[in-house]
Coordinates of C-alpha atoms in Angstrom, one line a residue:
G1 CA 0.0 0.0 0.0
G2 CA 1.0 3.6 -0.1
W3 CA -0.2 7.3 -0.2
W4 CA -0.7 9.9 -2.8
Q5 CA -1.0 13.5 -1.6
V6 CA -3.6 15.7 -3.2
A7 CA -3.5 19.2 -1.6
R8 CA -4.3 18.5 2.0
D9 CA -5.7 15.0 1.3
Y10 CA -4.1 11.6 0.9
V11 CA -5.4 8.8 -1.3
R12 CA -4.7 5.5 0.3
T13 CA -3.8 3.1 -2.6
D14 CA -4.2 0.1 -0.2
R15 CA -7.7 1.2 0.9
L16 CA -11.0 2.4 -0.6
W17 CA -10.9 5.8 0.9
E18 CA -9.2 9.2 1.1
E19 CA -7.9 10.8 4.2
W20 CA -7.6 14.5 5.2
Y21 CA -5.5 16.3 7.7
T22 CA -7.1 18.4 10.4
G23 CA -3.9 19.8 11.9
A24 CA -4.1 17.2 14.7
G25 CA -4.1 14.0 12.7
W26 CA -5.3 12.2 9.6
H27 CA -9.0 11.2 9.3
V28 CA -11.0 9.1 6.8
D29 CA -13.0 11.1 4.4
G30 CA -16.4 9.4 4.1
T31 CA -17.2 5.8 4.8
A32 CA -14.3 3.3 5.4
V33 CA -14.9 -0.1 3.7
C34 CA -13.2 -2.9 5.7
A35 CA -13.2 -6.6 5.4
S36 CA -14.0 -7.2 9.1
V37 CA -14.1 -5.6 12.6
A38 CA -10.4 -6.7 13.1
D39 CA -9.5 -5.1 9.7
R40 CA -11.3 -1.9 10.7
D41 CA -9.5 -1.7 14.0
G42 CA -6.1 -3.0 12.9
A43 CA -2.9 -1.0 12.4
S44 CA -3.8 -0.4 8.7
G45 CA -7.4 0.2 9.4
V46 CA -9.4 3.4 10.1
T47 CA -7.0 6.2 11.0
H48 CA -7.9 8.3 14.0
P49 CA -11.7 7.5 14.0
Y50 CA -13.8 10.5 15.1
N51 CA -17.3 10.7 16.5
G52 CA -19.7 10.5 13.5
Q53 CA -17.2 8.5 11.4
L54 CA -18.9 5.7 9.3
A55 CA -17.4 2.3 8.5
F56 CA -18.8 -0.8 6.7
T57 CA -17.6 -4.3 7.3
T58 CA -18.1 -6.5 4.2
D59 CA -17.9 -9.9 6.0
T60 CA -21.2 -9.3 7.9
S61 CA -22.6 -6.5 5.7
T62 CA -22.8 -4.2 8.8
S63 CA -22.6 -0.4 8.9
W64 CA -21.0 1.2 11.9
I65 CA -20.9 4.7 13.4
R66 CA -18.4 6.0 15.9
L67 CA -20.1 7.4 19.0
G68 CA -18.6 8.2 22.3
G69 CA -15.3 6.8 21.3
V70 CA -16.6 3.4 20.3
W71 CA -18.1 1.7 17.2
V72 CA -21.8 0.8 17.3
P73 CA -23.9 -0.8 14.6
W74 CA -25.8 1.7 12.5
Y75 CA -28.9 0.7 10.6
P76 CA -30.3 3.7 8.7
N77 CA -33.1 1.5 7.4
G78 CA -33.6 -0.4 10.7
I79 CA -33.9 -4.0 11.5
I80 CA -37.5 -5.3 11.3
A81 CA -39.5 -8.5 11.0
D82 CA -43.3 -8.2 10.4
L83 CA -44.9 -11.7 10.5
R84 CA -48.4 -12.9 10.0
Q85 CA -50.2 -16.2 10.5
T86 CA -52.0 -17.4 7.4
V87 CA -52.4 -21.1 8.3
L88 CA -54.8 -22.2 11.1
Q89 CA -53.2 -23.3 14.3
S90 CA -54.9 -25.3 17.1
I91 CA -54.2 -23.8 20.5
P92 CA -54.6 -26.3 23.4
N93 CA -56.6 -25.5 26.5
A94 CA -55.0 -23.6 29.3
A95 CA -51.4 -23.5 28.0
F96 CA -49.4 -20.6 26.6
T97 CA -48.5 -21.8 23.1
P98 CA -46.0 -20.2 20.6
L99 CA -47.9 -18.9 17.5
T100 CA -46.5 -20.1 14.2
F101 CA -46.0 -17.5 11.4
T102 CA -46.0 -18.6 7.7
T103 CA -46.0 -15.2 6.0
E104 CA -43.3 -12.5 6.2
D105 CA -44.3 -9.0 5.1
V106 CA -40.7 -8.1 5.8
D107 CA -37.7 -9.8 7.5
S108 CA -34.8 -7.4 6.9
H109 CA -32.1 -9.6 8.5
N110 CA -33.4 -13.1 7.9
G111 CA -34.2 -13.8 11.6
H112 CA -37.3 -15.8 10.8
S113 CA -38.0 -19.0 8.8
T114 CA -41.3 -20.0 7.2
S115 CA -40.3 -23.7 7.3
V116 CA -38.2 -24.4 10.5
N117 CA -39.1 -23.2 14.0
T118 CA -41.7 -20.8 12.4
S119 CA -42.7 -19.4 15.8
R120 CA -39.2 -18.0 16.4
Y121 CA -37.5 -14.8 15.5
T122 CA -33.8 -15.4 16.1
V123 CA -31.7 -12.2 16.7
Q124 CA -28.9 -11.6 14.2
V125 CA -27.6 -8.4 15.8
S126 CA -27.3 -7.7 19.5
G127 CA -29.2 -4.7 20.8
R128 CA -32.6 -3.6 22.2
Y129 CA -35.7 -4.7 20.3
R130 CA -39.3 -3.6 20.4
L131 CA -41.9 -6.4 20.5
C132 CA -45.6 -6.1 19.7
G133 CA -48.3 -8.3 18.1
G134 CA -51.9 -9.5 18.2
Y135 CA -53.6 -12.9 18.6
G136 CA -56.9 -13.8 16.8
S137 CA -59.0 -16.6 18.4
D138 CA -61.9 -18.4 16.8
V139 CA -65.5 -17.8 18.0
N140 CA -66.2 -19.3 21.4
S141 CA -67.9 -17.7 24.4
A142 CA -66.2 -19.7 27.2
G143 CA -63.2 -18.7 29.3
S144 CA -60.4 -16.2 28.7
R145 CA -57.9 -15.3 26.0
G146 CA -54.4 -14.1 26.5
C147 CA -50.9 -13.6 25.2
V148 CA -47.3 -13.2 26.3
F149 CA -43.8 -12.8 24.8
T150 CA -41.0 -15.2 25.6
K151 CA -37.2 -15.0 25.3
N152 CA -35.5 -18.3 24.8
G153 CA -38.7 -20.0 26.0
A154 CA -39.1 -18.0 29.3
H155 CA -41.8 -15.4 29.8
I156 CA -40.7 -11.8 29.5
D157 CA -41.8 -9.8 32.6
G158 CA -44.4 -7.2 32.0
T159 CA -45.8 -8.6 28.7
Q160 CA -48.7 -10.9 29.7
V161 CA -52.3 -9.9 28.7
M162 CA -55.4 -11.7 29.8
M163 CA -59.0 -10.8 28.7
A164 CA -62.5 -12.4 28.7
S165 CA -63.7 -13.9 25.4
S166 CA -65.7 -11.6 23.1
G167 CA -68.6 -14.1 23.2
G168 CA -70.1 -16.6 20.9
L169 CA -70.8 -14.3 17.9
V170 CA -67.5 -12.8 16.9
T171 CA -63.8 -13.7 17.1
T172 CA -61.7 -12.6 20.0
L173 CA -58.8 -10.3 19.1
I174 CA -56.1 -9.9 21.8
P175 CA -53.6 -7.0 21.4
S176 CA -50.2 -7.4 23.1
R177 CA -48.4 -5.0 25.2
T178 CA -45.5 -3.2 23.6
K179 CA -42.1 -3.9 25.3
T180 CA -38.5 -3.3 24.5
V181 CA -36.0 -6.0 25.6
S182 CA -32.2 -6.4 25.4
L183 CA -31.3 -9.3 23.2
V184 CA -28.0 -10.8 22.0
A185 CA -27.3 -12.5 18.7
G186 CA -28.6 -16.1 18.9
D187 CA -31.5 -15.2 21.3
Y188 CA -34.9 -16.0 20.0
V189 CA -38.3 -14.5 20.9
E190 CA -41.8 -15.8 20.4
F191 CA -45.4 -14.6 20.7
N192 CA -47.5 -17.0 22.7
A193 CA -51.3 -17.4 22.7
Y194 CA -53.5 -18.6 25.5
Q195 CA -57.1 -19.7 25.8
N196 CA -59.1 -21.8 28.4
S197 CA -62.4 -22.5 26.6
G198 CA -62.3 -26.1 27.9
G199 CA -60.8 -27.6 24.7
S200 CA -58.6 -26.8 21.8
L201 CA -59.5 -23.7 19.8
D202 CA -58.2 -22.6 16.4
T203 CA -56.6 -19.3 15.6
T204 CA -58.2 -17.0 13.0
V205 CA -56.5 -16.4 9.6
G206 CA -59.0 -14.3 7.8
G207 CA -57.8 -10.9 6.7
S208 CA -57.6 -8.4 9.5
D209 CA -58.3 -11.1 12.1
Q210 CA -54.9 -12.7 11.5
S211 CA -52.4 -13.0 14.3
H212 CA -49.2 -11.0 13.8
F213 CA -45.8 -10.5 15.4
L214 CA -43.6 -7.4 15.0
V215 CA -39.9 -7.4 16.0
E216 CA -38.2 -4.0 15.5
W217 CA -34.7 -2.7 16.3
A218 CA -34.8 0.0 19.0
G219 CA -31.1 0.8 19.3
A220 CA -27.8 -0.7 20.5

C-alpha cells in the first residue's frame, strides 16, 4: 500500500478511501470499507476515528458509526420483521403456546424462517428490540384469551395480557403490550397465545383477524 498526496488530502492506494489532515491528525473522508471488525480496528485500518465516522464491514454487511469513542452498529433503514399467521393453528386448552407464522411481510435480517421453527424470531444483531403483536382466536364464548412474549422459552416480565372472550358471535382479538427488551445474537423471541375455553381452539387467519408478530430494532 501507499499514499498519494492531493493538496491537504491523501489517497490510500491500499484502501477504498481518502484521508484528510485536520492539523491534529489524519481522518478518513467518508465511509471506510473494511473486510471485518479486526480489519477496521487494525494497524492499517481506520486512521484516528472520530465521532460521527462511518465504516462498513463486508464480512457481515454491517454499517458502523463512531459514537462516544466506540463503534456501534448503524442501521439507517432499521432491523424489522413483520410476521403474519395465514395457516390455522390449534391452541390447546389452558397452555401458553407459541404462535406459528408462515408469512413474512418483511424480514430485513433473515431472523425468521417459514419452514423451520416458524414461531421464532432469532436475533442476528445484539441490541434492544421492540416487540408487539396481536392474537386472533376463533368464535367461542367460554373462558379467557391471553398472550405473552417469551425470550428463549421464558416469559418476559411485563408482557402478559389476559382478557375475557368476546362471546359466541365474533372472534376474540387480543392485542399485546409493547415492550423493549435487550437481546444478543442467537437469542430467540416468540409470541404466545393462551385460551381456556375447555378444549382446543383454532386461531383465525381471515384478513384483519390474522395473528401477527412485529420485532423491531430499538437501538444498540
